[in-house]
Backbone as numpy.savetxt, mean C-alpha at the origin, in Angstrom:
# Nx Ny Nz CAx CAy CAz Cx Cy Cz
25.26 -6.10 1.08 24.42 -4.92 0.92 25.53 -3.61 1.05
24.82 -2.83 0.33 25.63 -1.64 0.11 25.11 -0.85 1.44
26.20 0.29 1.75 25.91 1.29 2.85 25.97 2.39 2.24
24.54 3.45 2.47 24.60 4.69 2.03 24.48 5.53 3.42
25.22 6.69 3.13 25.13 7.58 4.24 24.43 8.93 3.65
23.57 9.55 4.42 22.70 10.36 4.15 22.76 11.60 5.05
22.81 12.86 4.67 22.58 13.82 5.61 20.92 14.21 5.84
20.47 14.21 6.75 19.15 14.70 7.31 18.91 15.52 8.26
17.85 16.11 8.27 17.73 17.19 9.63 17.84 16.13 10.78
18.07 16.98 11.89 18.10 16.17 13.17 16.89 15.79 13.57
15.65 16.42 13.23 14.43 16.04 13.71 13.94 14.65 13.03
14.33 14.55 11.75 13.98 13.33 10.86 14.94 12.37 11.22
16.19 12.63 11.69 17.00 11.46 11.99 16.41 10.90 13.26
15.79 11.59 14.37 15.31 11.43 15.40 13.93 10.41 15.18
13.32 10.98 14.37 11.94 10.26 14.07 12.10 8.85 13.25
13.22 8.82 12.42 13.50 7.45 11.60 14.25 6.57 12.30
15.04 6.94 13.49 15.78 6.21 14.10 15.23 4.65 14.70
13.89 4.81 15.11 13.07 3.39 15.52 12.84 2.85 14.17
13.04 3.26 13.07 12.90 2.40 11.85 13.98 1.86 11.04
15.19 2.12 11.76 16.42 1.62 11.14 16.39 0.51 10.31
16.03 -0.67 10.92 15.98 -1.99 10.46 15.16 -2.09 9.34
14.16 -1.01 9.18 12.84 -1.18 8.05 13.30 -0.21 6.96
14.20 0.67 7.02 14.87 1.68 6.16 14.80 1.13 4.50
15.70 -0.16 4.46 15.82 -0.81 3.26 14.46 -0.93 2.50
13.69 -1.64 3.08 12.30 -2.11 2.71 11.33 -0.66 2.38
11.47 0.29 3.08 10.71 1.45 3.22 11.02 2.19 1.86
12.32 2.29 1.47 13.11 3.08 0.33 12.65 2.20 -0.78
12.71 0.44 -0.83 12.21 0.13 -2.04 10.76 0.24 -2.21
9.92 0.19 -1.23 8.37 0.63 -1.47 8.09 1.96 -2.09
8.80 2.93 -1.23 8.73 4.45 -1.89 9.30 4.55 -3.40
10.25 3.83 -3.72 10.50 3.97 -5.20 9.68 3.47 -5.99
9.08 2.23 -5.71 7.96 1.51 -6.61 6.78 2.57 -6.49
6.36 3.08 -5.54 5.30 3.81 -5.68 5.55 5.50 -6.29
6.60 5.76 -6.17 7.16 7.15 -6.91 8.09 7.20 -7.84
8.02 6.23 -8.78 8.89 6.21 -9.96 8.28 7.45 -10.77
9.45 7.81 -11.60 9.06 8.99 -12.60 8.40 8.39 -13.83
7.71 9.05 -14.22 6.68 8.63 -15.25 7.54 8.15 -16.60
8.71 8.84 -16.65 9.50 8.30 -17.83 10.16 7.16 -17.64
10.15 6.29 -16.58 10.51 5.01 -16.33 9.48 4.11 -16.85
10.07 3.30 -17.73 9.08 2.29 -18.55 8.40 1.40 -17.75
8.88 1.06 -16.73 8.47 -0.01 -15.51 7.44 0.69 -14.70
7.54 2.12 -14.61 6.59 3.09 -13.68 5.24 2.70 -13.72
4.61 2.65 -12.76 2.98 2.33 -12.34 2.60 1.13 -13.07
3.31 0.08 -13.24 2.79 -1.23 -13.46 2.80 -2.26 -12.56
3.43 -1.87 -11.27 3.07 -2.99 -10.17 1.94 -3.08 -9.91
1.28 -4.21 -9.13 0.11 -4.36 -8.43 0.03 -3.57 -7.31
1.10 -3.33 -6.57 1.09 -2.33 -5.46 0.74 -0.87 -5.92
1.57 -0.61 -6.83 1.12 0.96 -7.35 -0.14 0.96 -8.05
-0.65 0.14 -8.51 -1.96 0.21 -9.25 -3.06 0.06 -8.10
-2.84 -0.71 -7.20 -3.84 -0.85 -5.92 -4.09 0.59 -5.29
-2.69 1.25 -5.12 -2.73 2.36 -4.26 -3.44 3.51 -5.07
-3.28 3.63 -6.41 -3.54 4.59 -7.51 -5.03 4.40 -7.49
-5.82 3.07 -7.58 -7.04 2.81 -7.92 -7.95 3.30 -6.55
-7.23 3.25 -5.34 -7.69 3.70 -4.07 -7.86 5.15 -4.18
-6.89 5.82 -4.46 -6.63 7.29 -4.55 -7.75 7.78 -5.36
-7.73 7.22 -6.71 -8.63 7.69 -7.88 -10.12 7.64 -7.25
-10.28 6.50 -6.74 -11.80 6.04 -6.21 -12.21 7.33 -5.12
-11.38 7.24 -4.21 -11.66 7.99 -3.07 -11.63 9.66 -3.63
-10.98 9.99 -4.74 -10.99 11.42 -5.16 -12.25 11.78 -5.76
-13.19 11.05 -6.27 -14.35 11.46 -6.74 -15.49 10.92 -5.55
-16.38 11.84 -5.19 -17.07 11.10 -4.15 -18.14 9.92 -4.75
-17.83 8.86 -4.52 -18.57 7.71 -5.04 -19.94 7.33 -4.36
-20.89 6.79 -5.10 -22.13 6.45 -4.45 -21.90 5.31 -3.38
-22.88 5.25 -2.46 -22.90 4.13 -1.59 -22.95 2.76 -2.19
-23.51 2.65 -3.34 -23.46 1.25 -4.00 -22.21 1.15 -4.52
-21.63 2.09 -5.35 -20.34 2.02 -5.60 -19.20 1.49 -4.84
-19.35 2.49 -3.81 -18.20 1.91 -2.56 -18.48 0.64 -1.99
-19.62 0.03 -1.84 -19.92 -1.12 -1.26 -19.17 -2.32 -2.52
-19.46 -1.96 -3.69 -19.07 -2.85 -4.70 -17.35 -2.63 -5.29
-16.86 -1.79 -4.54 -15.45 -1.57 -4.85 -14.63 -3.03 -4.68
-13.76 -3.31 -5.66 -12.91 -4.33 -5.44 -11.93 -4.06 -6.42
-10.35 -4.84 -5.87 -9.37 -4.80 -6.93 -9.28 -5.70 -7.84
-8.62 -5.57 -9.14 -8.53 -6.37 -10.10 -8.17 -7.75 -9.52
-8.44 -8.78 -10.35 -7.91 -10.06 -9.83 -6.37 -10.41 -9.91
-5.56 -9.60 -10.32 -4.01 -9.78 -10.29 -3.76 -9.07 -9.04
-4.18 -8.01 -8.49 -3.90 -7.63 -7.10 -4.34 -8.37 -6.16
-5.63 -8.92 -6.31 -6.13 -9.86 -5.30 -5.03 -11.12 -4.90
-4.66 -11.48 -6.32 -3.71 -12.92 -6.28 -2.45 -12.42 -5.55
-1.90 -11.31 -5.89 -0.49 -11.03 -5.15 -0.92 -10.89 -3.73
-1.87 -10.16 -3.44 -2.20 -10.18 -1.98 -2.36 -11.30 -1.27
-3.03 -12.38 -1.95 -3.34 -13.73 -1.53 -1.84 -14.63 -1.39
-0.84 -14.32 -2.52 0.50 -14.91 -2.44 1.32 -14.43 -1.25
1.16 -13.18 -0.93 1.98 -12.60 -0.01 1.47 -13.00 1.47
0.12 -13.20 1.51 -0.57 -13.60 2.91 -0.15 -14.96 3.10
-0.10 -15.74 2.18 0.36 -17.33 2.27 1.67 -17.38 2.57
2.53 -16.54 1.82 4.18 -16.68 2.59 4.49 -16.19 3.86
3.42 -15.14 4.03 3.62 -14.73 5.60 3.08 -15.82 6.43
2.18 -16.34 6.25 1.61 -17.41 7.12 2.73 -18.56 7.30
3.57 -18.71 6.37 4.74 -19.76 6.42 5.94 -19.15 7.11
5.92 -17.83 7.25 7.11 -16.94 7.52 8.09 -16.80 6.66
7.84 -16.68 5.32 8.68 -16.86 4.08 8.91 -15.29 3.60
8.20 -14.15 4.03 8.52 -12.97 3.40 9.77 -12.37 3.89
10.30 -11.65 2.70 11.40 -10.91 3.06 11.06 -9.47 3.38
11.93 -8.58 3.56 11.55 -7.26 4.17 10.75 -6.58 3.12
11.07 -6.64 1.93 10.37 -5.88 0.90 8.81 -6.38 0.63
8.94 -7.69 0.64 7.38 -8.36 0.72 6.61 -7.81 1.81
7.42 -7.98 3.02 6.40 -7.54 4.19 6.06 -6.00 4.10
6.82 -5.13 3.51 6.60 -3.84 3.38 5.35 -3.81 2.51
5.38 -4.59 1.26 4.33 -4.51 0.41 3.11 -5.02 0.86
3.15 -5.91 1.47 1.98 -6.56 2.24 1.30 -5.45 3.32
2.23 -4.79 4.08 1.59 -3.86 4.83 1.01 -2.69 4.11
1.54 -2.28 2.85 0.70 -1.26 2.19 -0.55 -1.88 1.63
-0.66 -3.06 1.17 -1.94 -3.58 0.90 -2.91 -3.64 2.10
-2.36 -3.89 3.34 -3.15 -3.96 4.60 -3.71 -2.63 4.82
-2.95 -1.61 4.73 -3.55 -0.26 4.93 -4.59 0.27 3.79
-4.30 -0.07 2.65 -5.31 0.14 1.52 -6.63 -0.62 2.15
-6.60 -1.93 2.44 -7.74 -2.59 2.88 -8.34 -1.99 4.20
-7.46 -1.43 4.91 -8.11 -0.98 6.13 -8.96 0.46 5.98
-8.45 1.32 4.82 -9.11 2.38 4.41 -10.57 1.99 3.76
-10.27 0.96 2.73 -11.43 0.56 1.89 -12.55 -0.05 2.68
-12.04 -0.89 3.97 -13.16 -1.58 4.75 -13.86 -0.48 5.45
-13.09 0.54 6.02 -13.79 1.70 6.49 -14.93 2.28 5.76
-14.35 2.63 4.53 -15.40 3.26 3.71 -16.46 2.23 3.30
-16.31 1.01 3.23 -17.54 0.30 2.91 -18.38 0.24 4.16
-18.14 0.17 5.34 -18.55 0.19 6.63 -19.54 1.47 6.78
-18.75 2.54 6.62 -19.73 3.79 6.53 -20.95 3.64 5.37
-20.59 3.11 4.18 -21.55 3.16 2.98 -22.70 2.18 3.50
-22.19 0.92 4.01 -23.24 0.11 4.62 -24.27 0.57 5.61
-23.59 1.40 6.67 -24.36 2.01 7.67 -25.16 3.09 7.00
-24.93 3.85 6.13 -25.73 4.95 5.63 -26.80 4.12 4.83
-26.51 3.08 4.09 -27.59 2.32 3.42 -28.65 1.88 4.22
-28.00 1.39 5.64 -29.27 0.91 6.25 -29.97 1.90 7.25
-29.43 3.11 6.81 -30.13 4.33 7.75 -29.80 4.44 9.24
-28.86 3.78 9.41 -28.24 4.04 10.69 -27.50 5.16 11.14
């Protein structure tokens, strides 16, 4: 593994100190999500597309019915299932674990939105 030295503000250094072991995975995920559009492989990973689909969906006020029907495409669901299976077997590397955490965060947001929509639909 290569060592990289960065100069960061003192406050940031203090904030990320507890994440030291996770920084390589976080950098990998950040690079995946924020590649320049000129990069031919940008915006093609299931993780990026899941994140973008959620943001695009929430940017427009969806109807209650549309919110309840929201689902990711099969390839994104398949990738999530693969990562969950590997995680259950204890076989995830740091990057895969970080990727799974992104999917978990997206799922948490969308589950909350669906619960709110279901409650609105039931009139509670």
